[in-house]
């Protein structure tokens, strides 16, 4: 299948294996793998784990009507398509604590070719169910979706929420002060600005991220962005405007 967009980062050197449908036993074993990973994280002293149920990865494939064609207890209705993710959350919570687990969602996003015929209904159900579980937080990204993702989910989830995608200093402040966010994720801005907190606090300009170094295999793009005192004036922009990455030539 074609990639959803042309990406500059490294490609796999071998073709992907042909996927197959998981058996019921495979699903239970996969849930156990999530639990084992969470226990290792707890043993290592981490504060918690975030289940990545976004971006077309396995939990989102179960949620998506075009990927989940099952007719057993793990597919079909919204409740059954949600069962895999909720089983992971419940199992990790039982093995550690509810406050040790969190979830990331990207409602309605078609990344990695997933699709949902009624995403609003799916994610309203999920937000309600996750809100009953006292998890650490719910991390939600609006990846250019036309319907009001945050406005739909925020009233249904009874717990802390992280809003994500496309925020800058001004819009993040507004999201927290006026629109129900408890926290805002600023991934690309943090990648490009080792002193982002200080830049935001002082209203300084920010470095524009270089897309060609995303997921690179060396130090480029990880440890070579300058602090504000050493900034390159040609690669700066306002902290209160939408971040404009530098695209590959």
Tab-separated table of C-alpha atoms in Angstrom:
chain	number	residue	atom	x	y	z
A	1	UNK	CA	0.000	0.000	0.000
A	2	UNK	CA	1.166	3.529	-0.688
A	3	UNK	CA	2.475	5.693	2.111
A	4	UNK	CA	0.065	8.433	3.248
A	5	UNK	CA	2.657	11.028	2.292
A	6	UNK	CA	6.252	11.223	1.087
A	7	UNK	CA	8.519	11.029	4.110
A	8	UNK	CA	12.228	11.882	4.189
A	9	UNK	CA	13.148	9.544	7.029
A	10	UNK	CA	14.820	6.152	6.559
A	11	UNK	CA	12.807	3.345	4.987
A	12	UNK	CA	12.970	-0.316	6.059
A	13	UNK	CA	15.619	-2.304	4.218
A	14	UNK	CA	13.410	-5.387	3.967
A	15	UNK	CA	9.780	-5.663	2.860
A	16	UNK	CA	7.168	-5.933	5.560
A	17	UNK	CA	5.741	-9.374	6.231
A	18	UNK	CA	2.186	-9.970	5.069
A	19	UNK	CA	-0.086	-9.327	8.064
A	20	UNK	CA	-2.478	-11.981	9.311
A	21	UNK	CA	-5.479	-11.922	11.580
A	22	UNK	CA	-4.645	-12.582	15.222
A	23	UNK	CA	-6.259	-15.601	16.806
A	24	UNK	CA	-8.055	-15.240	20.135
A	25	UNK	CA	-5.008	-16.774	21.818
A	26	UNK	CA	-2.741	-14.326	19.988
A	27	UNK	CA	-4.808	-11.402	21.271
A	28	UNK	CA	-4.604	-12.592	24.864
A	29	UNK	CA	-0.853	-13.104	24.484
A	30	UNK	CA	-0.484	-9.591	23.051
A	31	UNK	CA	-2.350	-8.126	26.012
A	32	UNK	CA	0.046	-10.029	28.265
A	33	UNK	CA	2.964	-8.486	26.355
A	34	UNK	CA	1.619	-4.991	27.070
A	35	UNK	CA	1.332	-5.881	30.758
A	36	UNK	CA	4.851	-7.298	30.876
A	37	UNK	CA	6.216	-4.117	29.302
A	38	UNK	CA	4.354	-1.954	31.810
A	39	UNK	CA	5.706	-3.989	34.714
A	40	UNK	CA	9.232	-3.580	33.397
A	41	UNK	CA	8.679	0.158	33.107
A	42	UNK	CA	7.455	0.275	36.706
A	43	UNK	CA	10.390	-1.829	37.888
A	44	UNK	CA	12.734	0.589	36.108
A	45	UNK	CA	11.289	3.497	38.068
A	46	UNK	CA	9.155	5.117	35.367
A	47	UNK	CA	6.122	7.134	36.438
A	48	UNK	CA	3.783	5.470	33.960
A	49	UNK	CA	3.154	4.204	30.443
A	50	UNK	CA	1.099	5.605	27.566
A	51	UNK	CA	-0.729	3.138	25.330
A	52	UNK	CA	-0.305	4.358	21.761
A	53	UNK	CA	-3.793	3.763	20.383
A	54	UNK	CA	-3.364	6.376	17.633
A	55	UNK	CA	-1.680	6.721	14.216
A	56	UNK	CA	-3.020	3.469	12.799
A	57	UNK	CA	-1.059	1.234	15.184
A	58	UNK	CA	-2.464	-2.049	16.473
A	59	UNK	CA	-5.000	-0.749	19.033
A	60	UNK	CA	-6.336	1.729	16.453
A	61	UNK	CA	-6.552	-1.039	13.866
A	62	UNK	CA	-8.913	-2.847	16.212
A	63	UNK	CA	-10.960	0.363	16.548
A	64	UNK	CA	-11.158	0.975	12.787
A	65	UNK	CA	-13.972	-0.448	10.706
A	66	UNK	CA	-11.847	-0.958	7.581
A	67	UNK	CA	-9.104	-2.859	9.414
A	68	UNK	CA	-11.128	-4.800	11.964
A	69	UNK	CA	-13.342	-7.179	9.990
A	70	UNK	CA	-13.654	-9.705	12.796
A	71	UNK	CA	-16.959	-11.348	13.693
A	72	UNK	CA	-15.972	-12.611	17.147
A	73	UNK	CA	-15.847	-10.815	20.512
A	74	UNK	CA	-13.072	-8.501	19.252
A	75	UNK	CA	-14.877	-6.999	16.255
A	76	UNK	CA	-18.132	-5.737	14.818
A	77	UNK	CA	-19.832	-3.311	17.194
A	78	UNK	CA	-18.155	-0.283	18.736
A	79	UNK	CA	-18.045	-2.102	22.056
A	80	UNK	CA	-16.313	-5.119	20.558
A	81	UNK	CA	-13.868	-3.079	18.476
A	82	UNK	CA	-12.959	-1.163	21.641
A	83	UNK	CA	-12.521	-4.320	23.692
A	84	UNK	CA	-8.852	-4.857	22.813
A	85	UNK	CA	-7.722	-1.403	23.936
A	86	UNK	CA	-9.869	-1.474	27.068
A	87	UNK	CA	-8.575	-4.945	27.925
A	88	UNK	CA	-5.007	-3.636	27.694
A	89	UNK	CA	-5.837	-0.704	29.958
A	90	UNK	CA	-7.624	-2.910	32.500
A	91	UNK	CA	-4.858	-5.509	32.559
A	92	UNK	CA	-2.097	-2.935	33.059
A	93	UNK	CA	-4.123	-1.147	35.731
A	94	UNK	CA	-4.616	-4.428	37.583
A	95	UNK	CA	-0.902	-5.255	37.368
A	96	UNK	CA	0.321	-1.792	38.366
A	97	UNK	CA	-2.351	0.803	39.188
A	98	UNK	CA	-4.891	2.837	37.182
A	99	UNK	CA	-2.711	5.906	37.662
A	100	UNK	CA	0.215	4.163	35.972
A	101	UNK	CA	-1.527	3.864	32.584
A	102	UNK	CA	-2.618	6.496	30.061
A	103	UNK	CA	-3.845	6.378	26.467
A	104	UNK	CA	-3.158	8.331	23.283
A	105	UNK	CA	-5.887	8.631	20.634
A	106	UNK	CA	-6.096	10.260	17.191
A	107	UNK	CA	-9.851	10.240	16.526
A	108	UNK	CA	-10.832	10.081	12.876
A	109	UNK	CA	-7.281	10.241	11.532
A	110	UNK	CA	-6.572	8.051	8.495
A	111	UNK	CA	-2.815	7.687	9.010
A	112	UNK	CA	-1.529	4.260	7.934
A	113	UNK	CA	-4.724	3.772	5.922
A	114	UNK	CA	-7.120	3.165	8.822
A	115	UNK	CA	-10.701	4.389	8.591
A	116	UNK	CA	-13.808	4.459	10.754
A	117	UNK	CA	-17.286	4.836	9.294
A	118	UNK	CA	-18.507	6.629	12.444
A	119	UNK	CA	-15.514	7.975	14.394
A	120	UNK	CA	-17.596	10.312	16.537
A	121	UNK	CA	-19.600	7.403	17.943
A	122	UNK	CA	-16.475	5.284	18.419
A	123	UNK	CA	-14.541	7.911	20.329
A	124	UNK	CA	-17.500	9.118	22.364
A	125	UNK	CA	-17.828	5.566	23.639
A	126	UNK	CA	-14.103	5.228	24.270
A	127	UNK	CA	-13.816	8.550	26.086
A	128	UNK	CA	-16.672	7.584	28.372
A	129	UNK	CA	-15.236	4.155	29.114
A	130	UNK	CA	-11.735	5.476	29.730
A	131	UNK	CA	-13.160	8.176	31.978
A	132	UNK	CA	-14.590	5.479	34.230
A	133	UNK	CA	-11.193	3.886	34.737
A	134	UNK	CA	-9.302	6.668	36.588
A	135	UNK	CA	-6.315	6.474	34.254
A	136	UNK	CA	-3.490	9.001	34.589
A	137	UNK	CA	-4.554	11.043	31.550
A	138	UNK	CA	-5.991	10.884	28.048
A	139	UNK	CA	-3.781	12.253	25.266
A	140	UNK	CA	-5.802	13.318	22.206
A	141	UNK	CA	-4.562	14.644	18.877
A	142	UNK	CA	-6.642	16.492	16.294
A	143	UNK	CA	-4.821	15.790	13.043
A	144	UNK	CA	-6.803	18.131	10.819
A	145	UNK	CA	-10.160	16.488	11.512
A	146	UNK	CA	-13.196	18.518	10.474
A	147	UNK	CA	-15.390	17.735	13.488
A	148	UNK	CA	-14.655	19.159	16.938
A	149	UNK	CA	-12.414	16.458	18.404
A	150	UNK	CA	-11.586	18.198	21.682
A	151	UNK	CA	-15.083	19.589	22.169
A	152	UNK	CA	-16.560	16.123	21.646
A	153	UNK	CA	-14.243	14.191	23.953
A	154	UNK	CA	-13.496	16.669	26.751
A	155	UNK	CA	-16.997	16.573	28.336
A	156	UNK	CA	-17.022	12.769	28.314
A	157	UNK	CA	-13.620	12.045	29.850
A	158	UNK	CA	-13.508	12.554	33.598
A	159	UNK	CA	-9.788	13.052	34.082
A	160	UNK	CA	-6.758	15.045	32.908
A	161	UNK	CA	-6.438	15.560	29.166
A	162	UNK	CA	-3.497	16.440	26.947
A	163	UNK	CA	-4.346	18.253	23.702
A	164	UNK	CA	-1.998	17.704	20.776
A	165	UNK	CA	-1.136	18.787	17.220
A	166	UNK	CA	-0.339	22.226	15.865
A	167	UNK	CA	-0.174	24.225	19.068
A	168	UNK	CA	2.104	27.199	19.696
A	169	UNK	CA	2.625	29.338	22.780
A	170	UNK	CA	-0.521	31.420	22.286
A	171	UNK	CA	-2.865	28.606	21.233
A	172	UNK	CA	-1.600	26.291	23.988
A	173	UNK	CA	-2.258	28.984	26.576
A	174	UNK	CA	-5.765	29.465	25.224
A	175	UNK	CA	-6.426	25.715	25.213
A	176	UNK	CA	-5.585	25.499	28.918
A	177	UNK	CA	-7.280	28.719	29.992
A	178	UNK	CA	-10.439	28.525	27.885
A	179	UNK	CA	-10.928	25.167	26.164
A	180	UNK	CA	-10.582	22.444	28.783
A	181	UNK	CA	-7.016	21.233	28.280
A	182	UNK	CA	-5.039	20.280	31.372
A	183	UNK	CA	-1.816	20.008	29.369
A	184	UNK	CA	-0.707	20.613	25.779
A	185	UNK	CA	1.845	18.550	23.849
A	186	UNK	CA	4.473	20.512	21.892
A	187	UNK	CA	6.553	17.778	20.292
A	188	UNK	CA	8.089	19.434	17.232
A	189	UNK	CA	8.751	22.666	19.106
A	190	UNK	CA	10.575	20.788	21.866
A	191	UNK	CA	12.624	18.789	19.357
A	192	UNK	CA	13.872	22.001	17.754
A	193	UNK	CA	14.306	24.073	20.920
A	194	UNK	CA	16.297	22.662	23.846
A	195	UNK	CA	15.369	25.796	25.804
A	196	UNK	CA	11.714	25.945	24.726
A	197	UNK	CA	10.374	26.683	28.207
A	198	UNK	CA	12.656	29.686	28.565
A	199	UNK	CA	11.773	30.907	25.072
A	200	UNK	CA	8.055	30.687	25.809
A	201	UNK	CA	8.441	32.316	29.199
A	202	UNK	CA	10.268	35.277	27.691
A	203	UNK	CA	8.376	35.546	24.416
A	204	UNK	CA	11.508	34.869	22.389
A	205	UNK	CA	11.542	33.491	18.862
A	206	UNK	CA	11.827	29.728	18.329
A	207	UNK	CA	13.885	27.551	16.013
A	208	UNK	CA	11.990	26.049	13.093
A	209	UNK	CA	12.358	22.252	13.044
A	210	UNK	CA	14.172	20.607	10.127
A	211	UNK	CA	11.979	17.806	8.759
A	212	UNK	CA	14.895	16.129	6.968
A	213	UNK	CA	16.348	15.155	10.354
A	214	UNK	CA	13.174	13.590	11.777
A	215	UNK	CA	13.864	9.976	12.810
A	216	UNK	CA	17.440	10.281	11.589
A	217	UNK	CA	20.033	7.679	12.476
A	218	UNK	CA	22.636	9.981	14.030
A	219	UNK	CA	22.925	13.118	16.160
A	220	UNK	CA	21.480	15.423	13.473
A	221	UNK	CA	18.175	16.788	14.648
A	222	UNK	CA	18.574	15.526	18.188
A	223	UNK	CA	21.389	17.456	19.849
A	224	UNK	CA	22.408	20.108	17.329
A	225	UNK	CA	19.645	22.739	17.635
A	226	UNK	CA	20.985	25.970	19.169
A	227	UNK	CA	19.726	27.683	22.300
A	228	UNK	CA	18.327	31.172	21.844
A	229	UNK	CA	21.629	32.916	22.546
A	230	UNK	CA	23.217	31.041	19.614
A	231	UNK	CA	20.222	31.190	17.289
A	232	UNK	CA	20.371	31.401	13.509
A	233	UNK	CA	18.221	34.422	12.654
A	234	UNK	CA	17.194	32.931	9.307
A	235	UNK	CA	15.676	29.879	10.990
A	236	UNK	CA	13.598	31.700	13.624
A	237	UNK	CA	9.904	32.436	13.891
A	238	UNK	CA	7.463	33.837	16.434
A	239	UNK	CA	6.558	31.540	19.328
A	240	UNK	CA	2.926	32.646	18.973
A	241	UNK	CA	2.475	31.612	15.355
A	242	UNK	CA	1.873	28.198	13.837
A	243	UNK	CA	5.167	26.332	13.627
A	244	UNK	CA	6.515	26.248	10.072
A	245	UNK	CA	8.988	23.362	9.663
A	246	UNK	CA	11.891	23.619	7.231
A	247	UNK	CA	11.147	21.070	4.509
A	248	UNK	CA	13.799	19.022	2.681
A	249	UNK	CA	15.133	20.601	-0.500
